[in-house]
Coordinates of C-alpha atoms and ligand atoms in Angstrom, one line a residue:
X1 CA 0.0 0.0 0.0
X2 CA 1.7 3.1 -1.1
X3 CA 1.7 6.0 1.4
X4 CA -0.2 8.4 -0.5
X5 CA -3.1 5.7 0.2
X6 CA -5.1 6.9 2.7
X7 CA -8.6 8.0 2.9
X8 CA -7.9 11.5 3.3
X9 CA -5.7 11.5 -0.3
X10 CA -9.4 10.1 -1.4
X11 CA -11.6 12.4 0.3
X12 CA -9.5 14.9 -1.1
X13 CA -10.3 14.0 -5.3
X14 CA -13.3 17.1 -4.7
X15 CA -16.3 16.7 -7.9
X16 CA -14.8 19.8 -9.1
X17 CA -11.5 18.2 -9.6
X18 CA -13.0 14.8 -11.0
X19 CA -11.6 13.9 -14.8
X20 CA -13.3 11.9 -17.4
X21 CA -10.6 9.8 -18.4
X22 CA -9.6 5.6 -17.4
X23 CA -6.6 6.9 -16.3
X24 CA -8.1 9.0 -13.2
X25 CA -10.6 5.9 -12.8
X26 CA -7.2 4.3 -11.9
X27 CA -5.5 6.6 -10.4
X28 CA -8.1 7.1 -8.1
X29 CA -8.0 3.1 -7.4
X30 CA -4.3 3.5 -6.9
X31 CA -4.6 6.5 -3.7
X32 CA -7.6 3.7 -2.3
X33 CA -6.6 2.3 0.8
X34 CA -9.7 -0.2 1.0
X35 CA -8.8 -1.2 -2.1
X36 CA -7.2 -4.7 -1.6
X37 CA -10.6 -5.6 0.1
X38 CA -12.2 -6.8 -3.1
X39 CA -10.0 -9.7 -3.3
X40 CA -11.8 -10.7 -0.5
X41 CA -15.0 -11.4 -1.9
X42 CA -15.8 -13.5 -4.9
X43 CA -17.2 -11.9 -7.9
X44 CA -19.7 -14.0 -10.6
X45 CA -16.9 -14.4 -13.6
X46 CA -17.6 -11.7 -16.6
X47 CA -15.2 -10.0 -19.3
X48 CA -13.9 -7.4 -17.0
X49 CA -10.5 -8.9 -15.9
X50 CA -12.3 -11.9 -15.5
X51 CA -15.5 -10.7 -13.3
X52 CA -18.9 -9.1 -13.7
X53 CA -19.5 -5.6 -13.0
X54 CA -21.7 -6.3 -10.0
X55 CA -23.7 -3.2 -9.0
X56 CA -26.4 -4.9 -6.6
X57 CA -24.9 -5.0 -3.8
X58 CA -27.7 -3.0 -2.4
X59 CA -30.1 -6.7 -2.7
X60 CA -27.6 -9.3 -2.6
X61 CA -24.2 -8.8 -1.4
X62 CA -21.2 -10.5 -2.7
X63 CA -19.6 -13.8 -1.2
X64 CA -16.8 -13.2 1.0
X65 CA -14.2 -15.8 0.7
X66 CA -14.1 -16.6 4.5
X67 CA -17.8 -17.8 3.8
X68 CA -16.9 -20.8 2.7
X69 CA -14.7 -22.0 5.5
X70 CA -16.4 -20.8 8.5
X71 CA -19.5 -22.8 7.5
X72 CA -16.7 -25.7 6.8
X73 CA -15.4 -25.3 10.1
X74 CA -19.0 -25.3 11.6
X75 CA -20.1 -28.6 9.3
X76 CA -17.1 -30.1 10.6
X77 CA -17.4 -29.1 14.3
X78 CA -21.3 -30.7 13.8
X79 CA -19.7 -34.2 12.3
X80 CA -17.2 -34.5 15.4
X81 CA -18.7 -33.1 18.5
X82 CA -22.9 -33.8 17.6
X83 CA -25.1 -32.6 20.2
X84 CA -22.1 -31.6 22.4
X85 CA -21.1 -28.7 20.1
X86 CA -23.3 -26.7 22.1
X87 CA -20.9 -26.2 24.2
X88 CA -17.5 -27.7 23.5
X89 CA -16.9 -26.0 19.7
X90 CA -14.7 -23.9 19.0
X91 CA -17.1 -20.9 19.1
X92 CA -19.8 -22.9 21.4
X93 CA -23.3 -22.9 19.5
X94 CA -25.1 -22.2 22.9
X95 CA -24.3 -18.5 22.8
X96 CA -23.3 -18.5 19.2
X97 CA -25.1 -15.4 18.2
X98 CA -23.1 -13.1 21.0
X99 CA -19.9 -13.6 18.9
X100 CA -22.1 -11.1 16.0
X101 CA -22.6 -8.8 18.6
X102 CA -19.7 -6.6 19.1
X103 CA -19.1 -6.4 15.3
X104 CA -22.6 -5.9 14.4
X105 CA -23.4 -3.0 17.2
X106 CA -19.9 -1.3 15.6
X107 CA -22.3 -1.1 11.8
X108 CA -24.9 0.3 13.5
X109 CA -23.5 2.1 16.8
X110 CA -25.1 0.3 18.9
X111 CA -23.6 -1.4 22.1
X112 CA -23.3 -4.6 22.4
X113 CA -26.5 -5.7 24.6
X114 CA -28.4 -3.4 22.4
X115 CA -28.0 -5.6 19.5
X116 CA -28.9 -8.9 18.1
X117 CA -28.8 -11.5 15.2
X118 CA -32.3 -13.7 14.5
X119 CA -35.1 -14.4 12.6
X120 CA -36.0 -12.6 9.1
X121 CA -36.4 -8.7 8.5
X122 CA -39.9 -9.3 8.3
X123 CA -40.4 -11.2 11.2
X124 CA -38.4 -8.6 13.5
X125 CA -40.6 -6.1 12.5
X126 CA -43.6 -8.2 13.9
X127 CA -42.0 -8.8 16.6
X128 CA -40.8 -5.1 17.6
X129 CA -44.1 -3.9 16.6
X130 CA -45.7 -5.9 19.5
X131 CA -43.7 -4.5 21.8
X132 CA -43.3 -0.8 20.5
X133 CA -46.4 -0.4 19.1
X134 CA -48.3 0.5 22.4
X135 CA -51.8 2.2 21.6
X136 CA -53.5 3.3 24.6
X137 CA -56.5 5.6 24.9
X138 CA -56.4 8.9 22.3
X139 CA -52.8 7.6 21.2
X140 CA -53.4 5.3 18.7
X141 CA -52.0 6.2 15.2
X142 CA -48.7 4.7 13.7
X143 CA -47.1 6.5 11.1
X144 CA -44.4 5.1 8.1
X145 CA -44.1 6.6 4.3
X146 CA -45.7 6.1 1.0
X147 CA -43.9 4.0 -0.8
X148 CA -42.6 1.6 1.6
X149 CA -41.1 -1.3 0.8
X150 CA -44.2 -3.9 0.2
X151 CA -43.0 -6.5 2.8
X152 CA -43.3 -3.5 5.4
X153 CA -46.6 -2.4 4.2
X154 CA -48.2 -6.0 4.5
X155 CA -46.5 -6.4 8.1
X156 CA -47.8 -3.1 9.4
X157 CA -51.3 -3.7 7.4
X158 CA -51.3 -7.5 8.7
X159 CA -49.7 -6.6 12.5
X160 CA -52.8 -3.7 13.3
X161 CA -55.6 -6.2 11.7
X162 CA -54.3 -9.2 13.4
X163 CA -54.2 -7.1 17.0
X164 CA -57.7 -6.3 16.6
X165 CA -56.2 -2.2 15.9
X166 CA -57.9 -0.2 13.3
X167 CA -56.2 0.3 10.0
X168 CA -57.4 3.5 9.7
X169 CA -54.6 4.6 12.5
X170 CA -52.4 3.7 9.9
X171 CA -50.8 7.5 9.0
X172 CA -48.7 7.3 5.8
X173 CA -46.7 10.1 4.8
X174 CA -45.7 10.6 0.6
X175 CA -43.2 13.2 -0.9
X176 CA -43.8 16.2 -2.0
X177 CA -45.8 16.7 -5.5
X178 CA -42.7 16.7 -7.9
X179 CA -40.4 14.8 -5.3
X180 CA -38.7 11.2 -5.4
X181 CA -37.3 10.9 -2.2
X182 CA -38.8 11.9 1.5
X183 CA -37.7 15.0 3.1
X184 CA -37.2 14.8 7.0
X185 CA -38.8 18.2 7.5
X186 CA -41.8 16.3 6.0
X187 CA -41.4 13.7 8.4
X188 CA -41.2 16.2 11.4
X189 CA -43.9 18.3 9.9
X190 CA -46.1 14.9 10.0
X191 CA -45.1 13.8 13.6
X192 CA -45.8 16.9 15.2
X193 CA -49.3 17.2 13.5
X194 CA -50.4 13.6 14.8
X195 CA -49.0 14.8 18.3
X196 CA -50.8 13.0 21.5
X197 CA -52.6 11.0 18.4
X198 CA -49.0 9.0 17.5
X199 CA -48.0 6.1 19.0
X200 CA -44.6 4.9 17.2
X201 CA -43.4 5.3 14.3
X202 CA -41.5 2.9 12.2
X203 CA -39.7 4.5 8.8
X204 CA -37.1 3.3 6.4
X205 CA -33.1 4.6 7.0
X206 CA -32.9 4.6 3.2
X207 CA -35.7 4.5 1.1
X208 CA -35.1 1.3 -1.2
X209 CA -36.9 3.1 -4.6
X210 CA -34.7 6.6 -4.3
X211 CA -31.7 5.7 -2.3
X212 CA -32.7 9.2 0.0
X213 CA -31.3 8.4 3.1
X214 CA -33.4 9.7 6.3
X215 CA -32.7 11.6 9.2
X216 CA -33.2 8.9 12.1
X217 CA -31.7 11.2 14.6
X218 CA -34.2 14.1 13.8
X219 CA -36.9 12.0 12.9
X220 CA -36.6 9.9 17.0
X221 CA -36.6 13.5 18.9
X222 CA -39.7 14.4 16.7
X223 CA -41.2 11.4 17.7
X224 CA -40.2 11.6 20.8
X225 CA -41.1 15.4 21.6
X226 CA -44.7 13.9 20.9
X227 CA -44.8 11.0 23.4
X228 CA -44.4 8.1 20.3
X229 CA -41.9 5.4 20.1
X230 CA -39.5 5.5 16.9
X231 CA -38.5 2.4 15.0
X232 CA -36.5 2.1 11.8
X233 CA -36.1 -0.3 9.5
X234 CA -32.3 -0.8 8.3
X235 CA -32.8 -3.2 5.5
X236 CA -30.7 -0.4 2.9
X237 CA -28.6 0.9 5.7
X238 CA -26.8 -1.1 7.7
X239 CA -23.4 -1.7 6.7
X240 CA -24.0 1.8 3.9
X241 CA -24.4 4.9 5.8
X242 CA -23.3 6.1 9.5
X243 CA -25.5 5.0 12.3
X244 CA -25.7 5.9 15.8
X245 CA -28.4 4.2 16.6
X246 CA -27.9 4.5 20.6
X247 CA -26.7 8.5 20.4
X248 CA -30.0 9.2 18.4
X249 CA -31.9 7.5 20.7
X250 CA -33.7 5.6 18.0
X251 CA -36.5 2.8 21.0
X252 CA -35.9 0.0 17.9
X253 CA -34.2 -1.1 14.7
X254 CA -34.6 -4.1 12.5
X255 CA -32.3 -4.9 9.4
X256 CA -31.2 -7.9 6.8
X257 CA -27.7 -9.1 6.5
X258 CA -28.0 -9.8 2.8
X259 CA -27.9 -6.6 1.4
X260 CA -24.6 -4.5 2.4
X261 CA -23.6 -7.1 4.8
X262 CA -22.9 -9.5 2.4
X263 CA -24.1 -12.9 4.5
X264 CA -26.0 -14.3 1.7
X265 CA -29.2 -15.1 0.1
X266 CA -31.8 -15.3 2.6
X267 CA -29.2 -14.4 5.8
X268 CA -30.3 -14.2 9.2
X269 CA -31.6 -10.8 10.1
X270 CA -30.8 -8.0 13.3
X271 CA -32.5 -6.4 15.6
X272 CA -31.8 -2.9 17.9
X273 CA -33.6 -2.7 21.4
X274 CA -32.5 0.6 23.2
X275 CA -31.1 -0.1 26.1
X276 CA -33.5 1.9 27.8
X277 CA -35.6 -0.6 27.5
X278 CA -33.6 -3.4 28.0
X279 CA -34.7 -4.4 31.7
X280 CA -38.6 -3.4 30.5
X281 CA -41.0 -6.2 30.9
X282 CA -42.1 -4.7 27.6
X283 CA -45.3 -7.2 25.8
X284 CA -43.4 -9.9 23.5
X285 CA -43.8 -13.1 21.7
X286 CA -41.8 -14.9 23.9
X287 CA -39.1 -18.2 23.1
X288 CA -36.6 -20.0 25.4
X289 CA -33.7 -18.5 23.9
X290 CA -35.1 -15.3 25.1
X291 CA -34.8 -16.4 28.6
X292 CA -32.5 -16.2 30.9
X293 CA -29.3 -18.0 30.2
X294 CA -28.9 -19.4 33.9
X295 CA -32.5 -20.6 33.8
X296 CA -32.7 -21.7 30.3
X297 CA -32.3 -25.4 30.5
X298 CA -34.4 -25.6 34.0
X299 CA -37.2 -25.7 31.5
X300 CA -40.1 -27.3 33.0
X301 CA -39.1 -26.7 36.1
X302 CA -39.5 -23.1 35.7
X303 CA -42.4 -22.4 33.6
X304 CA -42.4 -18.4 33.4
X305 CA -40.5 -16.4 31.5
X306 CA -37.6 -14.5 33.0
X307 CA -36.5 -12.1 29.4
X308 CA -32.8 -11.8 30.0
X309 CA -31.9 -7.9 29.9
X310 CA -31.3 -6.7 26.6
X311 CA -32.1 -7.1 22.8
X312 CA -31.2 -10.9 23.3
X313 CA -34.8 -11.0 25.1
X314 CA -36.5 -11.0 22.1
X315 CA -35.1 -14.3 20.8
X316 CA -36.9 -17.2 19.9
X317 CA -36.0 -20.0 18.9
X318 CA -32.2 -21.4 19.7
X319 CA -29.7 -19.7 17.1
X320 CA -29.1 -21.0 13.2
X321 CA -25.2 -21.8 13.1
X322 CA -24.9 -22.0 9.7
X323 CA -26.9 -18.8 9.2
X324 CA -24.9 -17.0 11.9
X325 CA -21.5 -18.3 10.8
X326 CA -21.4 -16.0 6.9
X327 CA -22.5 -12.9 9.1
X328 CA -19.4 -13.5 11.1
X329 CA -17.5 -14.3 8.2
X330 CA -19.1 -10.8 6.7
X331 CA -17.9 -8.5 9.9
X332 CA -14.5 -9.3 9.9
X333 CA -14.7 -7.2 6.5
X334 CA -16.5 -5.1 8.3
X335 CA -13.8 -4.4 11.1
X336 CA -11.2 -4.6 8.8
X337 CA -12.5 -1.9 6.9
X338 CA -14.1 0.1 9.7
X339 CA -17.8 2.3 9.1
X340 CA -15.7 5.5 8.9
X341 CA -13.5 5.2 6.7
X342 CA -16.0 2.6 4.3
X343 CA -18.4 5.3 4.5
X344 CA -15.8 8.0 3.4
X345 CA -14.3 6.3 0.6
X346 CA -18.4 5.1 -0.5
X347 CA -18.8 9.2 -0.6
X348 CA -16.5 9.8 -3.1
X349 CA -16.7 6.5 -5.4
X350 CA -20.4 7.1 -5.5
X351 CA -20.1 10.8 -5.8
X352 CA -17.9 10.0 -8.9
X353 CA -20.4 8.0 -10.6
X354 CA -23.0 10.1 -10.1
X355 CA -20.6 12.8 -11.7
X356 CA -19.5 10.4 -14.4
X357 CA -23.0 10.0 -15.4
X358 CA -23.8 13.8 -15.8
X359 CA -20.5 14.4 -17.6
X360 CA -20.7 12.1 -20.0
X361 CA -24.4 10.6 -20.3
X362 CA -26.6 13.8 -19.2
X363 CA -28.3 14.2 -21.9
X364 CA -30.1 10.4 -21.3
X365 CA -30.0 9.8 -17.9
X366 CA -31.5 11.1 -14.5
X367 CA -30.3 10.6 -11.4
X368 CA -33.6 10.3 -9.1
X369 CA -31.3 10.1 -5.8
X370 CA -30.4 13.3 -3.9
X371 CA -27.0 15.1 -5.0
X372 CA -26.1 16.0 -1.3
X373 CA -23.9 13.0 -0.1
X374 CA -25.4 13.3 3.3
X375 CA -28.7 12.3 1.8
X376 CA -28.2 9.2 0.5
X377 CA -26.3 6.2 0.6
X378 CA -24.4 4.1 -2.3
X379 CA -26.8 4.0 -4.2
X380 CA -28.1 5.6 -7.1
X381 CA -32.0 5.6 -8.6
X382 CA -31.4 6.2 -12.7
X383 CA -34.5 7.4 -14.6
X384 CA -34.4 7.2 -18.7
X385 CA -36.1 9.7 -20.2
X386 CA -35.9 8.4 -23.5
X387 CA -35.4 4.5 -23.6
X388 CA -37.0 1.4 -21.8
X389 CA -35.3 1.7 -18.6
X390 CA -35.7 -2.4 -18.3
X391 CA -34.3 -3.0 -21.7
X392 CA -31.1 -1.2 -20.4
X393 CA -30.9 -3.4 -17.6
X394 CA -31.0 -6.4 -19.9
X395 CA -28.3 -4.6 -22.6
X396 CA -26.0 -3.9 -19.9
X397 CA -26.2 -7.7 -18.0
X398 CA -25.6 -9.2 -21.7
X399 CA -22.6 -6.6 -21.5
X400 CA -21.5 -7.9 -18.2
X401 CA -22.7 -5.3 -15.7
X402 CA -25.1 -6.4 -13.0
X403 CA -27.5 -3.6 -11.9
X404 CA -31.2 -3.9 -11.2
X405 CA -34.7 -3.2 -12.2
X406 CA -37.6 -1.4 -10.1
X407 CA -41.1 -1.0 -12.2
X408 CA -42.1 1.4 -13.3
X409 CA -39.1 3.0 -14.5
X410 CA -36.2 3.2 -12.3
X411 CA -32.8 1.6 -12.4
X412 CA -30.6 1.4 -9.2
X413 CA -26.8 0.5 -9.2
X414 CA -25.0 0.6 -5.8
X415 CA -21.4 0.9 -6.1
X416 CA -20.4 -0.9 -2.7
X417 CA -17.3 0.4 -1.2
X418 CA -15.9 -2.9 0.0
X419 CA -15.7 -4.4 -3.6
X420 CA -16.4 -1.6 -6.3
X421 CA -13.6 0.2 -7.8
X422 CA -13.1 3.3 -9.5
X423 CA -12.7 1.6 -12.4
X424 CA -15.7 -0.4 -12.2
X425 CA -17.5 3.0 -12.2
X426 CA -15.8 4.3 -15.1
X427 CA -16.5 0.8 -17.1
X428 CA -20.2 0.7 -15.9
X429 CA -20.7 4.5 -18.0
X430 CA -18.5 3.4 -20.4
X431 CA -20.6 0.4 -21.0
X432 CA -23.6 2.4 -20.6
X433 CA -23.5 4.2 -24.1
X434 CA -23.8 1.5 -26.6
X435 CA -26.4 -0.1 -24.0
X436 CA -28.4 3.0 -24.3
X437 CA -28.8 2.9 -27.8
X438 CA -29.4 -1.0 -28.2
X439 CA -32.1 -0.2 -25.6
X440 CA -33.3 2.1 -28.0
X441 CA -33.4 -0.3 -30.7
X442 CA -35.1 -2.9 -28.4
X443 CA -37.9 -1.0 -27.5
X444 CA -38.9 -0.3 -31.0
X445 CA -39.5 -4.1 -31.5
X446 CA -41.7 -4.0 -28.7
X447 CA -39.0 -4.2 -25.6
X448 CA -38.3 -6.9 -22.7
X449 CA -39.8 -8.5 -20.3
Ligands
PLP501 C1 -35.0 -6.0 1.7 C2 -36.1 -5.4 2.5 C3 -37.1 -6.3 3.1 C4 -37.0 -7.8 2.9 O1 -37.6 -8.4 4.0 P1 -37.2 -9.9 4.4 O2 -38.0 -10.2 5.6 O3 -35.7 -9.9 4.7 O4 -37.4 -10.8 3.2 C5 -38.0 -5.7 3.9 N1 -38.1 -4.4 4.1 C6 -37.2 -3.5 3.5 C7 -37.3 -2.0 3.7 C8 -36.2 -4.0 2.6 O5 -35.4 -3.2 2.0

């Protein structure tokens, strides 16, 4: 690593003194101190040294190599030590899920007994709901935004209906006429008009259609000031943009590991509990694994439920292994890297996308996500004005770039600071011309589907 390769020699390459050329794509690689970290992961094989341009990290995240042999070593722990891996393994499966912790509460500032890994995203948000989610008397209303993602709707529709609430409590909140994104003031404005009416509120850290990343820290004291609980749902945040989840104040968080955490299809999910509430007897579904570690195995002997203090009270069901063992693969990325200075070198490679596409593709493209690095994340939303925004998507995978598709009309690419370079950047716009005008062409035979 040369010594000029620091984040600071990054931060320093301003928009205004951005070039056009391969040659500053690669230079920029070269002053990237994160750079060696792609190696780490593996990337699907393509025509670009060998490997796709892969530009989703933003749904699923890239295999880390460790993945691989950390489930090995867990298979193999299984075959020798059966039933009595639980607690001689090397990491004992009985309190598997607190080696996530520390890692984990460092993506999402958190401390450790604040966070947890189980269940699905969806299913956290039921269960956080049930305890958050507190209507009592004239407070009744829960408030989240227009377009949410759908799984979130469905919970919140489902979660009210299935507690005997009203859905008409259900407050959502849109952007403005002419807007993509949310703004926070919105948010607040919103809040403080339900007032003794609110109950919690549970919004999105970044929206997944725009990429606008949200205020949480404005958006908790606004919901506080009122007397409501605040919940947010991480899904396009953890592991991409800052969090201080304890500073803010934020009563609950929910998020996947499959997106920027990179611990595969389908990974377990986490879960925030401030530790305000941690010694609450706050209303829960309850499990065993939620109880109190002492007390655990006494099982039948002791049939209440003792919630041991913390976000770890929420647990169900005794931990997955081999879905816990790729998160812990993921966060030794994680640590390597560190949020500060992944978020800082993300700023500028996204920032020089975003500038790459105005330079050089203006005229055909619109970038839907906010320009102001503080409101959004890696990723970017594209609008086409002019072509089939899904027939690019297909031109550019034929061409070995991997970005996605969002009906009606929006593309989203995510360059992911762990493994994007510069470079990739640069090819991705390159690319982008010629798939711009075959997506012409395609949509005057009548498009893709
Ligand atoms: C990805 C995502 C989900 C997916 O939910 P799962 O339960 O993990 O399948 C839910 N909500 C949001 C906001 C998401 O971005």
């Amino acid at each position: 690593m040369s010594a000029r390769a620091s984040i600071a020699s990054l931060e320093e390459a301003h928009v205004g003194a951005f070039e056009a050329g391969e040659a500053f794509a690669r230079h920029l690689d070269s002053i990237d101190p994160l750079r060696g970290l792609a190696e780490e992961f593996l990337h699907p094989p393509g025509p670009f040294d060998g490997r796709r341009l892969y530009f989703c990290g933003h749904s699923l995240g890239l295999q880390p190599r460790r993945t691989r042999s950390i489930l090995e070593e867990e298979l193999e722990e299984w075959a020798t030590l059966g039933v009595e891996g639980h607690r001689k393994a090397r990491r004992p499966w009985f309190d598997y899920h607190l080696h996530a912790r520390e890692g984990l509460a460092r993506v999402v500032g958190a401390k450790p007994e604040e966070v947890v890994a189980m269940n699905g995203l969806t299913t956290n948000l039921h269960l956080l709901m049930l305890s958050f989610h507190r209507p009592s008397g004239a407070r009744r209303r829960l408030l989240m935004e227009k377009p949410a993602f759908p799984s979130d709707t469905y919970a919140v529709k489902t979660h009210l209906r299935a507690r005997g609430l009203d859905p008409s409590d259900l407050v959502e909140v849109s952007p403005r006429e002419g807007e993509e994104g949310l703004r926070t003031e919105d948010l607040v404005a919103a809040i403080e008009r339900e007032g003794e009416a609110l109950s919690s509120v549970m919004l999105a850290g970044v929206d997944f259609l725009t990429g606008t990343r949200l205020d949480v820290e404005a958006v908790t004291r606004a919901a506080h000031r009122v007397g409501a609980t605040a919940g947010f749902d991480l899904a396009h945040a953890a592991g991409n943009v800052p969090l201080r989840l304890h500073d803010w104040g934020a009563d609950w968080a929910a998020w996947c590991h499959y997106k920027y955490m990179n611990s595969g299809p389908g990974a377990i999910a986490g879960a925030f509990v401030h530790e305000r509430h941690a010694e609450t007897n706050l209303p829960r579904f309850a499990g065993w694994w939620g109880n109190e570690p002492a007390t655990r195995f006494r099982m039948q002997l002791i049939p209440e439920f003792h919630p041991v203090a913390g976000a770890d009270g929420w647990q169900l069901s005794n931990p997955p292994i081999l879905a816990l063992a790729p998160l812990l693969a993921s966060l030794e990325l994680f640590d390597r890297a560190g949020m500060d200075r992944l978020r800082a070198k993300s700023r500028v490679l996204t920032g020089y996308l975003h500038w790459l596409l105005r330079e050089r593709r203006g005229d055909e493209v619109m970038v839907v996500t906010p320009t102001d690095p503080e409101r959004r994340g890696a990723q970017l939303s594209l609008r086409f004005p002019r072509v089939d925004a899904r027939a690019v998507v297909m031109t550019l995978r034929s061409a070995g770039a991997v970005v996605d598709f969002r009906e009606p009309d929006l593309i989203r690419v995510a360059p992911t600071a762990l493994y994007n370079s510069f470079l990739d950047a640069w090819r991705l716009v390159e690319i982008l011309g010629p798939a711009l005008r075959g997506a012409h062409a395609v949509e005057v035979v009548g498009g893709f589907h």
